[in-house]
Coordinates of C-alpha atoms in Angstrom, one line a residue:
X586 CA 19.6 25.7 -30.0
X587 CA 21.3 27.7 -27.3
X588 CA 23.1 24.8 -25.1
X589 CA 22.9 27.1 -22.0
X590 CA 19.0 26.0 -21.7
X591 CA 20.0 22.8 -21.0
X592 CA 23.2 22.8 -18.2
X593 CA 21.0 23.0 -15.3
X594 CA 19.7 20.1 -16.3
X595 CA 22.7 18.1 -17.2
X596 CA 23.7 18.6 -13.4
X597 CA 20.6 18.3 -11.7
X598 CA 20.8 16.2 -8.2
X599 CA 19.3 13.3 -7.1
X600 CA 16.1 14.1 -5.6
X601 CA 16.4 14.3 -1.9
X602 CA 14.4 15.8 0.3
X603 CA 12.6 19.1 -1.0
X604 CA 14.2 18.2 -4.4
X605 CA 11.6 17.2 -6.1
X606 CA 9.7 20.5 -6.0
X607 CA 13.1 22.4 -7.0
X608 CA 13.4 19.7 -10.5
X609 CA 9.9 20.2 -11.2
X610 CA 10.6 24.0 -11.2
X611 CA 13.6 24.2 -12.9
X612 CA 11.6 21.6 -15.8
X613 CA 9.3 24.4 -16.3
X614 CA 12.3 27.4 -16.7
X615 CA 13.7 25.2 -19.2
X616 CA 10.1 24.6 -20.9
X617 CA 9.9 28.2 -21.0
X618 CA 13.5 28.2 -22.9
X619 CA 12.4 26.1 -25.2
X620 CA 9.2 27.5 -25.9
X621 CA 11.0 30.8 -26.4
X622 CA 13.4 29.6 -28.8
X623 CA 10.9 28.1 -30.4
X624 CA 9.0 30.8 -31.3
X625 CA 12.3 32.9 -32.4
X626 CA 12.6 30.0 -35.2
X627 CA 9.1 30.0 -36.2
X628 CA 9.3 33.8 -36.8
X629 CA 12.0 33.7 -38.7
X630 CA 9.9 32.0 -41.9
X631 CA 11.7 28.9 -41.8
X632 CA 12.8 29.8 -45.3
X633 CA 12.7 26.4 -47.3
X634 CA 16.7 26.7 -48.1
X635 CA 17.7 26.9 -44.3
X636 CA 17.5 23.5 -43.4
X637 CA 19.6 24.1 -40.3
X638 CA 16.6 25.8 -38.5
X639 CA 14.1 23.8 -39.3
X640 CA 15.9 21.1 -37.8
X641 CA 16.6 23.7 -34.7
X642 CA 13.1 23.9 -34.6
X643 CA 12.3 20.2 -34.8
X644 CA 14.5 19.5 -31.6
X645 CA 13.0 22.1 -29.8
X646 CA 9.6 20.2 -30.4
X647 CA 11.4 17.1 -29.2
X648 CA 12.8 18.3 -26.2
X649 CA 9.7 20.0 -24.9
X650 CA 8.6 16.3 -25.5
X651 CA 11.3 15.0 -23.0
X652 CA 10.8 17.7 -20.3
X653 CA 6.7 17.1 -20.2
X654 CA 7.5 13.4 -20.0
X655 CA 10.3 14.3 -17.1
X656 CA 7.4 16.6 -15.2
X657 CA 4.8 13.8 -15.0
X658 CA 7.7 11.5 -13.4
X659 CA 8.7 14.0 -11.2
X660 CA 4.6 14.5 -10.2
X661 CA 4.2 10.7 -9.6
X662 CA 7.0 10.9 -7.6
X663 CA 5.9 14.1 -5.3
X664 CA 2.7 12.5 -4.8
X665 CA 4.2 8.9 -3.7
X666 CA 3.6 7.1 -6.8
X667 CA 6.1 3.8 -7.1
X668 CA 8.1 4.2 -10.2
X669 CA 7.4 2.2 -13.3
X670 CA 10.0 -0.7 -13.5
X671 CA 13.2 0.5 -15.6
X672 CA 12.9 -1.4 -18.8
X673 CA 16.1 -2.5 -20.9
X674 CA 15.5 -2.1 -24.8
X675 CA 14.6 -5.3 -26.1
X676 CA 18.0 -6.0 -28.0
X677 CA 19.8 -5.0 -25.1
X678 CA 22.1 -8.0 -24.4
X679 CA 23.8 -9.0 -20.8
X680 CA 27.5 -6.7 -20.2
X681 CA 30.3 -7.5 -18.5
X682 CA 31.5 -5.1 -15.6
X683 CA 32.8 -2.0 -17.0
X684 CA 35.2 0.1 -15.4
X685 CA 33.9 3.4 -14.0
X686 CA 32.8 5.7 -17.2
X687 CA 35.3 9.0 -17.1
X688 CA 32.3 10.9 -18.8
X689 CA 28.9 9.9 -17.4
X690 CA 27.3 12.7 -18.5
X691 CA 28.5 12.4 -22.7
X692 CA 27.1 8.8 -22.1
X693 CA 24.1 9.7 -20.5
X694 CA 23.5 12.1 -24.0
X695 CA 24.8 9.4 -26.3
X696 CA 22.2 7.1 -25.2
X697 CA 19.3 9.7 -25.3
X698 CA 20.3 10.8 -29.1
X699 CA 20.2 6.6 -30.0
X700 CA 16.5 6.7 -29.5
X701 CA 15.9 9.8 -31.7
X702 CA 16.2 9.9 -35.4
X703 CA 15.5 11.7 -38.6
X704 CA 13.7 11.6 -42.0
X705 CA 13.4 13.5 -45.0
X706 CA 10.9 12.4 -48.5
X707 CA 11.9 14.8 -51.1
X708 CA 8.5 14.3 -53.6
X709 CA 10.1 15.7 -56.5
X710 CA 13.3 13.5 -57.1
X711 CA 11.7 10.4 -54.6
X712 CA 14.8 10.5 -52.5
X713 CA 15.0 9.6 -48.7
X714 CA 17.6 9.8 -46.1
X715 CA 17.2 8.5 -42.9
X716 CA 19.7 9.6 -40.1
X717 CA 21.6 6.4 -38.6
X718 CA 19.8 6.4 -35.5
X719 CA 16.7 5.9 -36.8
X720 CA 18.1 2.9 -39.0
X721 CA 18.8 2.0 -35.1
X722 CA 15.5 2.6 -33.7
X723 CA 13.4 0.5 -36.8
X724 CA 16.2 -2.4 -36.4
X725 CA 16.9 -2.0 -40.0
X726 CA 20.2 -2.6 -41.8
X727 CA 21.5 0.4 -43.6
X728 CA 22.8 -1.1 -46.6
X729 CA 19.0 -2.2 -47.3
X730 CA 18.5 1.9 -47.5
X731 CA 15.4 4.0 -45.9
X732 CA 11.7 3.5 -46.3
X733 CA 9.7 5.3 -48.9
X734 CA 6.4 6.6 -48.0
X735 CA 4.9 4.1 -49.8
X736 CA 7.0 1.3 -47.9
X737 CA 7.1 2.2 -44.4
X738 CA 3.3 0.8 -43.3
X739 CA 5.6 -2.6 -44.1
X740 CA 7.1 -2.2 -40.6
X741 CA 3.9 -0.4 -38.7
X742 CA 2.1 -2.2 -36.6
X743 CA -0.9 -3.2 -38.4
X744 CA -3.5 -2.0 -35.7
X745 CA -1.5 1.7 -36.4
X746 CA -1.1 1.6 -40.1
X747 CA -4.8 3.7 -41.0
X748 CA -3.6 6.4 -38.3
X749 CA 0.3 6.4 -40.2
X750 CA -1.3 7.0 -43.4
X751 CA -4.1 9.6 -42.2
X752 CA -0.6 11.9 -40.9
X753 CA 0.8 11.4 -43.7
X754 CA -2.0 12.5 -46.2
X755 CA -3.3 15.2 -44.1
X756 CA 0.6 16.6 -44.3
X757 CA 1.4 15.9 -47.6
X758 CA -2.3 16.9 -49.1
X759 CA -3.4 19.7 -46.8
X760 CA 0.0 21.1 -45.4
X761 CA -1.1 19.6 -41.8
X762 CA 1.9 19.2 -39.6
X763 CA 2.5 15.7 -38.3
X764 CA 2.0 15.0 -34.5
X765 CA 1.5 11.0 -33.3
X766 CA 2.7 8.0 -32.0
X767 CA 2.3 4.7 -34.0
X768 CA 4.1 0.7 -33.1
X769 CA 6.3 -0.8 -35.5
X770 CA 7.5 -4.4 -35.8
X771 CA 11.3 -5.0 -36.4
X772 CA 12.7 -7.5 -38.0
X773 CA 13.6 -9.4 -34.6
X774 CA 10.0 -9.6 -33.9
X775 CA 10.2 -7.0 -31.1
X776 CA 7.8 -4.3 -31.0
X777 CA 8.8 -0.4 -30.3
X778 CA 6.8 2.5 -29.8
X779 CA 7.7 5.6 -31.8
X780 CA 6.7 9.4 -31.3
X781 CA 7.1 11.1 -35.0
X782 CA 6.8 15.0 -35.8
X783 CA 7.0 16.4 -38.4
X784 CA 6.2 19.0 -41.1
X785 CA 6.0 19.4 -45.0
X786 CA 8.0 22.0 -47.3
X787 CA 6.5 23.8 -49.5
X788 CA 7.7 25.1 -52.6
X789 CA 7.5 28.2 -54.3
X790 CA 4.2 27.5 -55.4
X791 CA 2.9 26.0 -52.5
X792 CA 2.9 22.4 -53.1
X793 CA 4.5 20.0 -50.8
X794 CA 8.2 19.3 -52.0
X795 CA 9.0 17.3 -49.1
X796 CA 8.4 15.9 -45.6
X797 CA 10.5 15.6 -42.9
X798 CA 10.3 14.3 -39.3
X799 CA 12.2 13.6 -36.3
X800 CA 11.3 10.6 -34.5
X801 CA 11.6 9.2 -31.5
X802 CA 11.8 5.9 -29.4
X803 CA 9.3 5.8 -26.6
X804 CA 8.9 2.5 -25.9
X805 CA 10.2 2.2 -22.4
X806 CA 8.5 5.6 -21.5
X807 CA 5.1 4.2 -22.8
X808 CA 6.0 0.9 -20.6
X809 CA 6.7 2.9 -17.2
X810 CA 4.0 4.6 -17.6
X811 CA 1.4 1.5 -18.0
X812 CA 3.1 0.0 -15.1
X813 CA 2.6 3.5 -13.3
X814 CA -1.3 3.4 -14.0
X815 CA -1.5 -0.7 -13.6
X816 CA 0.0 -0.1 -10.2
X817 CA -2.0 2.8 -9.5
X818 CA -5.4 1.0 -10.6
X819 CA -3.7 -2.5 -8.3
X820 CA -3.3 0.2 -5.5
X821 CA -6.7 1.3 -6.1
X822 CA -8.8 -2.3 -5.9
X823 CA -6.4 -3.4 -3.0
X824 CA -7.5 -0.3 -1.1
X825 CA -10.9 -1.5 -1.8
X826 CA -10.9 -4.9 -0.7
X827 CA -9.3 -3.3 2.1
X828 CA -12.4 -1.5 3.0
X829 CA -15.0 -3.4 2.6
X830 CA -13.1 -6.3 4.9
X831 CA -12.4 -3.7 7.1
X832 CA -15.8 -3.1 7.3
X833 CA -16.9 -6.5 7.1
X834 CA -14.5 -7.1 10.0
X835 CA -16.3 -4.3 12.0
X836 CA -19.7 -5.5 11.5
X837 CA -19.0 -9.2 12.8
X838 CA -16.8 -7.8 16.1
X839 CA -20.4 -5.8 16.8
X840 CA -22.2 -8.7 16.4
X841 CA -20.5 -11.2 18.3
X842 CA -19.2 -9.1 21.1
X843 CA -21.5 -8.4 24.5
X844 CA -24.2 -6.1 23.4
X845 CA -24.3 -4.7 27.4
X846 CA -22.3 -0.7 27.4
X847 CA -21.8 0.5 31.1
X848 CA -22.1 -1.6 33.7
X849 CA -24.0 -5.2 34.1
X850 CA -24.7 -7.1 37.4
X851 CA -25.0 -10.7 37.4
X852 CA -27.0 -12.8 38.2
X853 CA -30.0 -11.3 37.1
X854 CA -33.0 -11.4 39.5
X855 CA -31.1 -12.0 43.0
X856 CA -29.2 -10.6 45.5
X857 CA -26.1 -8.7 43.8
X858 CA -23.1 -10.8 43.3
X859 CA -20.8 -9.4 40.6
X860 CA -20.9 -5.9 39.4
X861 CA -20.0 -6.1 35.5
X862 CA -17.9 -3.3 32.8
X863 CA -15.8 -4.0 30.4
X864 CA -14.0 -1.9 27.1
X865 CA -12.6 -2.8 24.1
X866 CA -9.4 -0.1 23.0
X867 CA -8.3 -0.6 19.2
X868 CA -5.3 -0.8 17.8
X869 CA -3.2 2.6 16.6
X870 CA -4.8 1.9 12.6
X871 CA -7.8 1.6 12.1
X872 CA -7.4 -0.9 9.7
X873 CA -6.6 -3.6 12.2
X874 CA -9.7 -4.7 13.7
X875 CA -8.3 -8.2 15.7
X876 CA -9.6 -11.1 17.5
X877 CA -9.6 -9.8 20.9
X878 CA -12.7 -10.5 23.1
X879 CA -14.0 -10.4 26.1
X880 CA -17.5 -12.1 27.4
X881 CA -19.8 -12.2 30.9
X882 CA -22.4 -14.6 30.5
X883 CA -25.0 -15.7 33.2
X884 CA -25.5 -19.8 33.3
X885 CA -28.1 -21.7 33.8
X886 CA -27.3 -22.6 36.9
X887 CA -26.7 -19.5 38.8
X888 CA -23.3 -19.0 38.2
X889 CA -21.3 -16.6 35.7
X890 CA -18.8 -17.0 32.8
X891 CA -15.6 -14.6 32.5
X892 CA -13.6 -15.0 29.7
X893 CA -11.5 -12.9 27.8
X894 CA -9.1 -13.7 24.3
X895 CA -7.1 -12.7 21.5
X896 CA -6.9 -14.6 17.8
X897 CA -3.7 -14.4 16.0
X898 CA -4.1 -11.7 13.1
X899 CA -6.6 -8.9 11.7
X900 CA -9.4 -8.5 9.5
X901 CA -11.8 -11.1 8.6
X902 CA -9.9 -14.0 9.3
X903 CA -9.8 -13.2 12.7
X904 CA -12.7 -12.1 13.7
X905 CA -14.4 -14.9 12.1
X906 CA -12.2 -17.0 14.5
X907 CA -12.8 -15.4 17.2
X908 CA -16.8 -15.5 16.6
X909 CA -16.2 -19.5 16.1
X910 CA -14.2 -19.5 19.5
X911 CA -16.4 -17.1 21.7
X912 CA -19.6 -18.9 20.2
X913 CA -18.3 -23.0 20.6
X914 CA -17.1 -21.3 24.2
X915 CA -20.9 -20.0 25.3
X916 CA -22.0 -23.2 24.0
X917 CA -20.1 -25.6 25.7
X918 CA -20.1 -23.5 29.0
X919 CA -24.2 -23.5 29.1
X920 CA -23.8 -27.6 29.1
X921 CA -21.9 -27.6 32.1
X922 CA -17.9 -27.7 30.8
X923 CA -15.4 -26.9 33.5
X924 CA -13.0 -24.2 32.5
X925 CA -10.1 -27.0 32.2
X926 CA -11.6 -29.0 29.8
X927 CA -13.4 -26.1 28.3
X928 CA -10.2 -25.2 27.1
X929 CA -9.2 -28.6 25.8
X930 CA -12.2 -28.4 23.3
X931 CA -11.8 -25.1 22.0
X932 CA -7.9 -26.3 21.3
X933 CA -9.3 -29.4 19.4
X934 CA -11.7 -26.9 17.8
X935 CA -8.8 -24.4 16.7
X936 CA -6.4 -27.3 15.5
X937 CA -9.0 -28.5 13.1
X938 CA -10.2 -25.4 11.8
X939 CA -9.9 -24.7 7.9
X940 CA -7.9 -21.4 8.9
X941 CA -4.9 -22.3 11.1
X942 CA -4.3 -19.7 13.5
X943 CA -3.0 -19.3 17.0
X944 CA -5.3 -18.1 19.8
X945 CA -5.3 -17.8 23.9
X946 CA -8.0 -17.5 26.4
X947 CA -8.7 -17.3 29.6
X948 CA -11.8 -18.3 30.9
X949 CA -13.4 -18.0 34.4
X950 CA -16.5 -19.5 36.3
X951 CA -17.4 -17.6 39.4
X952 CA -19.6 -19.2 41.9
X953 CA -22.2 -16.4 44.0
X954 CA -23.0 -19.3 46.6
X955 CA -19.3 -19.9 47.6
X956 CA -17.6 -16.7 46.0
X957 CA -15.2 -19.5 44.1
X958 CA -13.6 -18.9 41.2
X959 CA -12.6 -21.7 38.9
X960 CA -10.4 -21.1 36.4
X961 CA -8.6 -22.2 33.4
X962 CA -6.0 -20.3 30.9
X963 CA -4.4 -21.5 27.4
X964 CA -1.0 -19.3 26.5
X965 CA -3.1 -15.9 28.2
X966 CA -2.0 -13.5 30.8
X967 CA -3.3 -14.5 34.4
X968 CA -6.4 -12.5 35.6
X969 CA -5.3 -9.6 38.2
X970 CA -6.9 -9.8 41.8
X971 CA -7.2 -6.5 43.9
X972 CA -7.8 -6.7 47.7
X973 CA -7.2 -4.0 49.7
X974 CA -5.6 -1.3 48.1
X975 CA -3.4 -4.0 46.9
X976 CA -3.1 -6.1 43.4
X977 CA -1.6 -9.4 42.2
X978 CA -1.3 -11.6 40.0
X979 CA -3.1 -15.3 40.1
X980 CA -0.8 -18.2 39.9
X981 CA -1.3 -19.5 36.4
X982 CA -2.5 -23.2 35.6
X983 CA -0.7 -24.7 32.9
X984 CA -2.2 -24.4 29.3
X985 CA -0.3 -24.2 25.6
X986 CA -2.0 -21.5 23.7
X987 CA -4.4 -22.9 21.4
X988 CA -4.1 -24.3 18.1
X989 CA -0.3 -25.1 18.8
X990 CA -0.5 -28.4 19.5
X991 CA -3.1 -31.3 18.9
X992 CA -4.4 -33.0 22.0
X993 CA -3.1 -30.4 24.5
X994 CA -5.1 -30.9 28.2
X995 CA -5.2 -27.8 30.1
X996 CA -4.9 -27.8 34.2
X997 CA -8.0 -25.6 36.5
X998 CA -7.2 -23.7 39.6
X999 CA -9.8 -22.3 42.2
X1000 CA -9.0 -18.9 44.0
X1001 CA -11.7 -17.8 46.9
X1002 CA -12.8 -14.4 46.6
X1003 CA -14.1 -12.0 49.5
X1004 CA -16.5 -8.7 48.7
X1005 CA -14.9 -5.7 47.6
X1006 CA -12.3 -7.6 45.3
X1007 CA -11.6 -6.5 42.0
X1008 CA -11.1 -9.3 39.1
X1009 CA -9.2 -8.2 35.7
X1010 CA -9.3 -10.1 32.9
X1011 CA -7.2 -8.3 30.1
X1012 CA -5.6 -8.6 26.6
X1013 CA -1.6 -8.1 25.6
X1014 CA -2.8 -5.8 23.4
X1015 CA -3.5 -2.7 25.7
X1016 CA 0.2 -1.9 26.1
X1017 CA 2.2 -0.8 22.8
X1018 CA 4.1 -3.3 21.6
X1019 CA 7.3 -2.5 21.6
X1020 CA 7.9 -1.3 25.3
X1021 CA 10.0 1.7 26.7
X1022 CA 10.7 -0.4 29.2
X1023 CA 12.2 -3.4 27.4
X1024 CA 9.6 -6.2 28.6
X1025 CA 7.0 -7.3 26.2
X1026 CA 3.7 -6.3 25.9
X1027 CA 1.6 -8.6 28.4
X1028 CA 4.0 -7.7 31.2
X1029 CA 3.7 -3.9 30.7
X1030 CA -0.1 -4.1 31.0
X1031 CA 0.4 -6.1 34.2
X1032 CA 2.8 -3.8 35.7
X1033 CA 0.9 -0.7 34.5
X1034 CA -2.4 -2.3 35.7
X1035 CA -1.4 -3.3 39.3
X1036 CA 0.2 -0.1 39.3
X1037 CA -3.8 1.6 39.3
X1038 CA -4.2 -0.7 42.5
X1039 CA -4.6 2.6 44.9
X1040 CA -7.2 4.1 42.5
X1041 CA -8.8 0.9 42.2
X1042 CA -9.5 1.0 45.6
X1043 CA -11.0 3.7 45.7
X1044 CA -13.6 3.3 42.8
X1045 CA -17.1 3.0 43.3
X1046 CA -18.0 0.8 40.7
X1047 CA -16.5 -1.4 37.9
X1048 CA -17.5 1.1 35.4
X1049 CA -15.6 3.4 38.1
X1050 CA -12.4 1.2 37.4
X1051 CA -12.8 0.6 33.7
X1052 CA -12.6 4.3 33.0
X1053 CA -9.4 4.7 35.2
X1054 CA -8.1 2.1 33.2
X1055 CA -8.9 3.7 29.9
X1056 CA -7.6 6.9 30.8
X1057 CA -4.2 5.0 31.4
X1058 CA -4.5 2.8 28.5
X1059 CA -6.7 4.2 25.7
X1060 CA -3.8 7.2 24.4
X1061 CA -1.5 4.5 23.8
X1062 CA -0.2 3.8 20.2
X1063 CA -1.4 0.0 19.9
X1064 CA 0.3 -1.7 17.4
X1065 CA -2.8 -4.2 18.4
X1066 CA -6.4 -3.7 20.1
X1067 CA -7.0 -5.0 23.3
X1068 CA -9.8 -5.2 25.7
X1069 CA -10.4 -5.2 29.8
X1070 CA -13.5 -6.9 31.6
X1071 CA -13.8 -5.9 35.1
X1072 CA -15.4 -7.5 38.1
X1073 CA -16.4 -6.2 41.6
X1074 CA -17.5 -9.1 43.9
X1075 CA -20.1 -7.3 45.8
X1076 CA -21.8 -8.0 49.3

């Protein structure tokens, strides 16, 4: 076989990038090669006597093997695929450190030519002669000698042995040549995988005078590629439970969250008190639907609850969560509950949950009669108050975020409001979360927020002032979703 086919090869880089592409190509010139030189022994007539080219011819066969086994590597690769796990033979034993190999590329062969060996059944004077590599690959001693026909289903793997004997009766009876793979058991126990081709010789009157093969050791080629499509199939249901909690996850934030889009006006019936918009952004991937919320609610007794929180985590979990929160909060706030202890409960409620998880809240009751706002916060950014072309920041009560700690009591404050202020309740999730400005996220959405004070003032409407605030927020790249609720204390 002309050695040139194969120097490319022997010096072929690491893939790096745009490599791949360049190995796969160069694996198809060589192909080519081989094909060609193939075909130059085949038309030769192989004459029975001229053992050398029959044996040229064999290799070719085997290394057309290796390079379609190296191109669908290299096409799992280009497409992304992890690589099967690089399996050590199963005799291999553990090495001390070598020193550095002077001739990497002599070993690199020497260990490619263990796993391949050879066979030859004369039928005429029953002998057989094994190469010593393939005493190597069946684990068998040479002094016990080769296998005859008759003896090698001894070592196949029982499940394989009606497939051996098919090959080898369609060869030896009808000329076919031989072309399969088939397990054998060695005498260690351990199973290999072997890849035999092979033809018959005829002799001057046609009948089969011998058989010979080359064969080769597949086994950790066989087991990469099962961990390739195992992986590929895990990959595959993962993806899938990915979806359907995705949209699982979906479906309960619709269902739980405010059904009111635009604007809403509370309370209902009377003179105009609180003019109502709110948005929820969502995160950069669409994969991670959170806990965020946000919530207006008229009460029974005249007066309106603000509230807006975030769960720890994505997916169902969360969202779950934050149903169990956002419903135990509309429930306890129609009874009567002050925003203090309000808070307290939901913290008991978090702490005892089946799921632990971390969540804050702020929540807000706003009285029309007074214009008061009373007002409560576990672990959450402050609401923002806008007056006069001018925004800041309420003083914060104090109140751990919930589900840290058991038993946690959470402080109120009261803030008077005046008509024409502007109330934001927000999420830390509208800002990115890693900052260009080096503070976290919760303070970037303050800063940009109060920053949108001049515009503020001079929208409209809350709907007015949630797009404004979309417009500054809803390009970001989230690494979480967030939410705004906006309030306009009207005349």
């Amino acid at each position: 076989m002309p050695s040139h086919l194969f120097a490319d090869h022997h010096h072929a880089q690491p893939p790096e990038r745009g490599a791949v592409d360049a190995l796969i190509s160069q694996a198809r010139r060589l192909r080519g090669g081989l094909d060609a030189v193939r075909r130059e022994t085949a038309a030769g007539g192989l004459p029975d006597e001229d053992a050398r080219l029959r044996w040229q011819r064999a290799l070719c066969d085997l290394a057309v093997h290796h390079l379609e086994d190296l191109g669908g590597h290299l096409d799992q690769l280009r497409e992304g695929l992890p690589a099967g796990p690089a399996d050590a033979t199963d005799d291999a034993l553990p090495q001390p450190a070598a020193p550095p190999d002077p001739d990497p590329e002599a070993r690199a062969r020497g260990s490619l030519l263990s796993r391949v060996g050879s066979a030859e059944w004369n039928l005429l004077t029953d002998r057989v002669s094994w190469s010593e590599e393939l005493f190597g690959i069946f684990g068998r001693d040479p002094a016990d000698g080769p296998l005859t026909l008759d003896e090698l289903p001894s070592l196949i793997f029982s499940d394989d042995q009606a497939q051996v004997t098919a090959m080898v009766t369609d060869c030896l009876v009808d000329g076919k040549p031989i072309d399969g793979e088939f397990r054998i058991v060695r005498s260690d126990t351990s199973v290999r995988t072997v890849h035999m081709v092979g033809e018959p010789v005829l002799d001057a009157d046609g009948s089969t005078a011998c058989m010979w093969a080359v064969l080769r050791d597949v086994s950790e080629l066989r087991r990469s590629q099962r961990a390739v499509r195992e992986t590929r199939d895990s990959l595959q249901r993962q993806r899938h439970i990915a979806q359907t909690e995705h949209r699982l996850a979906v479906e309960l934030q619709e269902a739980v969250l405010p059904p009111w889009r635009g604007s809403l006006r509370f309370p209902q019936g009377g003179p105009v008190a609180l003019d109502l918009a709110a948005h929820y952004l969502p995160s950069g991937s669409s994969a991670l639907v959170g806990g965020d919320w946000y919530d207006a609610l008229q009460l029974p007794d005249g007066r309106t609850l603000l509230s807006a929180g975030d769960l720890t985590g994505h997916g169902v979990a969360a969202t779950s969560g934050m149903a169990m929160l956002l419903g135990a909060l509309r429930g306890m706030a129609v009874s009567g509950q002050e925003p203090g202890p309000l808070m307290g409960y939901l913290n008991q409620l978090l702490d005892a949950s089946a799921q632990p998880a971390l969540g804050s809240a702020v929540c807000c009751r706003f009285d029309p009669a007074t214009r008061r706002l009373d007002w409560a916060q576990a672990g959450h950014p402050a609401p923002l108050l806008f007056r006069d072309g001018r925004g800041r920041e309420l003083q914060p009560p104090e109140g751990v975020l919930l589900g840290a700690t058991s038993h946690a009591t959470y402080a109120q404050r009261s803030e008077q409001l005046a008509p024409g202020d502007l109330l934001v309740l927000y999420t830390d999730g509208l800002a990115p979360r890693r900052s260009t400005h080096g503070t976290d996220s919760a303070h970037e959405s303050a800063d940009r927020l109060l920053a949108l004070a001049p515009r503020f003032a001079e929208a409209r409407s809350a709907q007015d002032s949630v797009r404004i605030a979309v417009e500054e927020f809803g390009n970001a790249e989230r690494g979480d979703d967030g939410c705004v609720l906006i309030a306009r204390i009207c005349d």
